[in-house]
Tab-separated table of C-alpha atoms in Angstrom:
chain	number	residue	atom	x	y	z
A	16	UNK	CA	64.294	-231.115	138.393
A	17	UNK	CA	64.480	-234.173	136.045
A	18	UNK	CA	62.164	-234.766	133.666
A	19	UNK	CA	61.591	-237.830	131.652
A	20	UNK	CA	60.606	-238.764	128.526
A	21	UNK	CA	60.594	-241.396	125.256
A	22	UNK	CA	61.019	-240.631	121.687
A	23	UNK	CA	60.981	-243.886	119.165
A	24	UNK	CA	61.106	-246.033	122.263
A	25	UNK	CA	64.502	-244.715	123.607
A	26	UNK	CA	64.130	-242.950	127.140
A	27	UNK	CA	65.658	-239.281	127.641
A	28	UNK	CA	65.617	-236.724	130.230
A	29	UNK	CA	65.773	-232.872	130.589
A	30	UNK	CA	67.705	-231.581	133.666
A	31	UNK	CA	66.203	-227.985	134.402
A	32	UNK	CA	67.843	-225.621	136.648
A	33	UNK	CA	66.236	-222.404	137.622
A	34	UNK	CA	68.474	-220.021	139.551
A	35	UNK	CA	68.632	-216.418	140.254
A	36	UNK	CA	70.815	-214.073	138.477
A	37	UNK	CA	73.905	-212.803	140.944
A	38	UNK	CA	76.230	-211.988	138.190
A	39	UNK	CA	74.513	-210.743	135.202
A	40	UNK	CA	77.425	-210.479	132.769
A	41	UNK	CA	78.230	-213.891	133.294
A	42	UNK	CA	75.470	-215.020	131.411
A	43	UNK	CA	75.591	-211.901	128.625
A	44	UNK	CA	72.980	-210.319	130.067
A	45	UNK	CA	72.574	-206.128	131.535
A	46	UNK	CA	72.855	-205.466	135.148
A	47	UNK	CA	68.938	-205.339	135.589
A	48	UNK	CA	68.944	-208.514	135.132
A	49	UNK	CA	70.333	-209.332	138.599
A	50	UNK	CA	67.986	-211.176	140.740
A	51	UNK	CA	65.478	-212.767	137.830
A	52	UNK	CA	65.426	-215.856	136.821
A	53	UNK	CA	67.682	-218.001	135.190
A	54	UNK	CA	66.464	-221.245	133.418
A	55	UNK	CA	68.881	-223.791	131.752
A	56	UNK	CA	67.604	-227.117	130.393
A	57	UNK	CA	69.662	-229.935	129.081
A	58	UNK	CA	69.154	-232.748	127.214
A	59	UNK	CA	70.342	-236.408	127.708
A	60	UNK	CA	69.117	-239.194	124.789
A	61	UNK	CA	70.938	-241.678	123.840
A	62	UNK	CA	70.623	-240.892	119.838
A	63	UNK	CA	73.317	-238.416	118.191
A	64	UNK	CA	72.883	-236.573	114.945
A	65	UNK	CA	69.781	-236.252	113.024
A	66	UNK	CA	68.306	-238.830	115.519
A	67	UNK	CA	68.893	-236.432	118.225
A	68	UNK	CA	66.998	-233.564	116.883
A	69	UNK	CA	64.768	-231.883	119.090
A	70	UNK	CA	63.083	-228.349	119.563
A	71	UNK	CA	62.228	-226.105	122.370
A	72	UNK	CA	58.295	-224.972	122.191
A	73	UNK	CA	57.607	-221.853	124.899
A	74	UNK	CA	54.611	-219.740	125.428
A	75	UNK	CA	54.396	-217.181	128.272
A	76	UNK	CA	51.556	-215.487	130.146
A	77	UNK	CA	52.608	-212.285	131.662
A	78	UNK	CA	50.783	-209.574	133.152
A	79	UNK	CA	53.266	-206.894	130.959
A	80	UNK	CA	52.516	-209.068	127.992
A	81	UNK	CA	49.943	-208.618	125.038
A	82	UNK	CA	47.011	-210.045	126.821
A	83	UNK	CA	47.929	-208.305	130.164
A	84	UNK	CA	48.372	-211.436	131.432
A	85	UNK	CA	45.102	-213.377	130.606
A	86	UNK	CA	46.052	-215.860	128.215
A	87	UNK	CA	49.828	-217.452	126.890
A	88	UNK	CA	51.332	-216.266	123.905
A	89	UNK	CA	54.342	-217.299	121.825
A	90	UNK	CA	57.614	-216.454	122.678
A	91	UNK	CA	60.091	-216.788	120.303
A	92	UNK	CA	63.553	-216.253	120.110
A	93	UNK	CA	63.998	-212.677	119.363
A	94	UNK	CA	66.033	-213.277	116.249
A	95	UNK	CA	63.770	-215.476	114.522
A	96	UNK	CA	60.358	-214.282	115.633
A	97	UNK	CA	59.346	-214.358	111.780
A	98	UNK	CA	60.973	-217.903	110.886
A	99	UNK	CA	57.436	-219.201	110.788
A	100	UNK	CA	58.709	-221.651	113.602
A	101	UNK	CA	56.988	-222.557	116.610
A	102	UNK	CA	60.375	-223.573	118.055
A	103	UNK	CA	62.480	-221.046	120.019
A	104	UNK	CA	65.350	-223.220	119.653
A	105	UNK	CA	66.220	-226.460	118.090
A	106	UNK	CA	68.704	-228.524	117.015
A	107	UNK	CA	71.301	-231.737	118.097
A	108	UNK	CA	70.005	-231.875	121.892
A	109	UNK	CA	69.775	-228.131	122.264
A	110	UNK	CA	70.354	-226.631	125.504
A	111	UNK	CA	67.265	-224.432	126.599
A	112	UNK	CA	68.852	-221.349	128.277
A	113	UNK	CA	66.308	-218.079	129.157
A	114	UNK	CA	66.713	-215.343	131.371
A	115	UNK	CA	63.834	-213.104	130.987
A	116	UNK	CA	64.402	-209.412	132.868
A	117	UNK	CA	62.395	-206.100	132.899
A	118	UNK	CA	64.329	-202.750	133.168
A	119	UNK	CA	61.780	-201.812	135.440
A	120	UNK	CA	60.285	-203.857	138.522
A	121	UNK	CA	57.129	-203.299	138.738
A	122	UNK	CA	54.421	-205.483	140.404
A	123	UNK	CA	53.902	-208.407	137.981
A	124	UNK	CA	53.647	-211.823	137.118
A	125	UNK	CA	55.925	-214.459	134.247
A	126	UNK	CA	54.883	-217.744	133.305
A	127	UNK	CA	56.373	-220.140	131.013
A	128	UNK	CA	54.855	-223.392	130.075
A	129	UNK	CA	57.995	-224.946	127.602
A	130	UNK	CA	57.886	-228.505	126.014
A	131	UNK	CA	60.754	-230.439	124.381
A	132	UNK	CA	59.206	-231.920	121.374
A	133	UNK	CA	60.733	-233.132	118.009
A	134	UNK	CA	59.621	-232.883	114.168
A	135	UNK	CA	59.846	-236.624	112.667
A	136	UNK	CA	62.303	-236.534	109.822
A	137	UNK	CA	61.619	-238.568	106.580
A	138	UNK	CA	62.219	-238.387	102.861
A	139	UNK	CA	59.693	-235.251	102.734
A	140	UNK	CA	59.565	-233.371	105.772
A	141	UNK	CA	56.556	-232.169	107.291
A	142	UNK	CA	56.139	-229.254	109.720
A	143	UNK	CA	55.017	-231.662	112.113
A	144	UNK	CA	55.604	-230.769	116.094
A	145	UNK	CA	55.183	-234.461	118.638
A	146	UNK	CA	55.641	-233.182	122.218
A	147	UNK	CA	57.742	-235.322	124.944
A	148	UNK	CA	57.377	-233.574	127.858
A	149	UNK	CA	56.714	-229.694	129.511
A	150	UNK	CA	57.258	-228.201	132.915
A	151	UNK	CA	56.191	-224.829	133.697
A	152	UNK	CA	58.436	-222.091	135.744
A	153	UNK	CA	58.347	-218.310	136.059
A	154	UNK	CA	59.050	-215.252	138.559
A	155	UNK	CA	56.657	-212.681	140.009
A	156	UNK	CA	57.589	-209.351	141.565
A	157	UNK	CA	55.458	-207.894	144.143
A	158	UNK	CA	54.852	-204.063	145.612
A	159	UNK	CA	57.600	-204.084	147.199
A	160	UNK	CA	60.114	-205.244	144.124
A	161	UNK	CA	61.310	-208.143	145.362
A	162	UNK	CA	61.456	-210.945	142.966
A	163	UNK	CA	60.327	-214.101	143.547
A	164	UNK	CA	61.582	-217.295	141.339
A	165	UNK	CA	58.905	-219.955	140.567
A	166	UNK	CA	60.698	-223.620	140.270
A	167	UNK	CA	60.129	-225.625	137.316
A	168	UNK	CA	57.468	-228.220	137.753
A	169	UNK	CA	56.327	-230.662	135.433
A	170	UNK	CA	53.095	-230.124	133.201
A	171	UNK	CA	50.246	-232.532	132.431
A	172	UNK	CA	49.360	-234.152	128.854
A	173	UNK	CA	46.347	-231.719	129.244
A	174	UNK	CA	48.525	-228.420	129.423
A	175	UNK	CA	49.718	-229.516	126.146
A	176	UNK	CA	46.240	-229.838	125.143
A	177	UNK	CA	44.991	-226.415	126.157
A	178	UNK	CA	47.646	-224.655	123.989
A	179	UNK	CA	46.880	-226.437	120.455
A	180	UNK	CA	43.935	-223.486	119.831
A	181	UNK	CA	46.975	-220.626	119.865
A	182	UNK	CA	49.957	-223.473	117.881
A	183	UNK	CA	47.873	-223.967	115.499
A	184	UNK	CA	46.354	-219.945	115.154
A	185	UNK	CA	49.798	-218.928	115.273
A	186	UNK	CA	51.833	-221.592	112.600
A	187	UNK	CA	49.007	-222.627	110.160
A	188	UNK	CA	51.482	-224.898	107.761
A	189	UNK	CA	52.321	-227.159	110.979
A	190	UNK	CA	50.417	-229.683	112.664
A	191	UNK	CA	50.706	-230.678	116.435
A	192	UNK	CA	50.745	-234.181	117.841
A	193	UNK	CA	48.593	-234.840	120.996
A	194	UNK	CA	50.857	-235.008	124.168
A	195	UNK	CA	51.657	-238.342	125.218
A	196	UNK	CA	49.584	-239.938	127.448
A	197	UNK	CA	52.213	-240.942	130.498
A	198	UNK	CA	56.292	-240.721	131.340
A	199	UNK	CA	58.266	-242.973	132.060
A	200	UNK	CA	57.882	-245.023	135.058
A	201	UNK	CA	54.445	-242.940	135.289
């Protein structure tokens, strides 16, 4: 899937790519991991350097999750789950790459809802978050194991919306821009 979207008047896109998982080590991952999902997301902007900034923003509802499936959470990467960040990644057009796997395979259901978004850079910087754009994707696995992949599709201003309540309960000292209103060519 392509995805569009403008920062400062300059139009991007994200190229997402969900696959299954044949060979696991390949992508640094355990053998359980065979058959899940596989989601890489690139960026292509026209800006380099500090004008090409950007940051990954992913929350997940999962039935093995906190909520047991009844409302998103964060999800951070590992490493830097207290950074105080609501980005799992960011930096110079960073590549999104996830590959979430259970050692077990149980009946359950993953969703994602991620956003590419960008923090404004001036003299003083603020912990400021202005979304671009968002696509949800995910995997369920039924009774009988098998796993089934969810393809990325592309989320609505209003998904953005519906998450502020838990971005702004989870990172008080940042503030989060209203989605924009349409993509390009939309």
């Amino acid at each position: 899937m392509r995805l569009p979207f403008v920062r400062e008047g300059r139009i991007g896109s994200i190229q997402v790519t969900v696959e299954r998982v044949e060979d696991p080590a390949a992508i640094g991952q355990t053998a359980e991991a065979r058959d899940f999902p596989c989601l890489t997301a690139h960026i292509a902007y026209p800006a380099r350097g500090y004008g090409a900034l950007f940051g990954w923003v992913q929350l997940v509802r999962s039935t093995d999750g906190a909520s047991a499936g009844a409302e998103f959470e964060m999800d951070p990467f590992p490493l830097f789950a207290e950074a105080g960040s609501p980005y799992c990644y960011f930096g110079v057009a960073p590549t999104l790459f996830d590959s979430p796997a259970r050692y077990t395979r149980a009946p359950m259901t993953w969703l994602a809802h991620t956003f590419l978004a960008w923090t404004p850079m001036a003299e003083t910087i603020e912990p400021h978050v202005v979304p671009l754009a968002g696509f949800s994707w995910g995997f369920s696995i039924d009774h009988t194991r098998t796993i089934a992949l969810r393809q990325a599709r592309p989320l609505a201003p209003a998904d953005w919306t519906a998450h502020l309540p838990l971005l702004t309960e989870q990172h008080p000292t940042w503030t989060f821009a209203p989605a924009p209103e349409r993509t390009p060519g939309g």
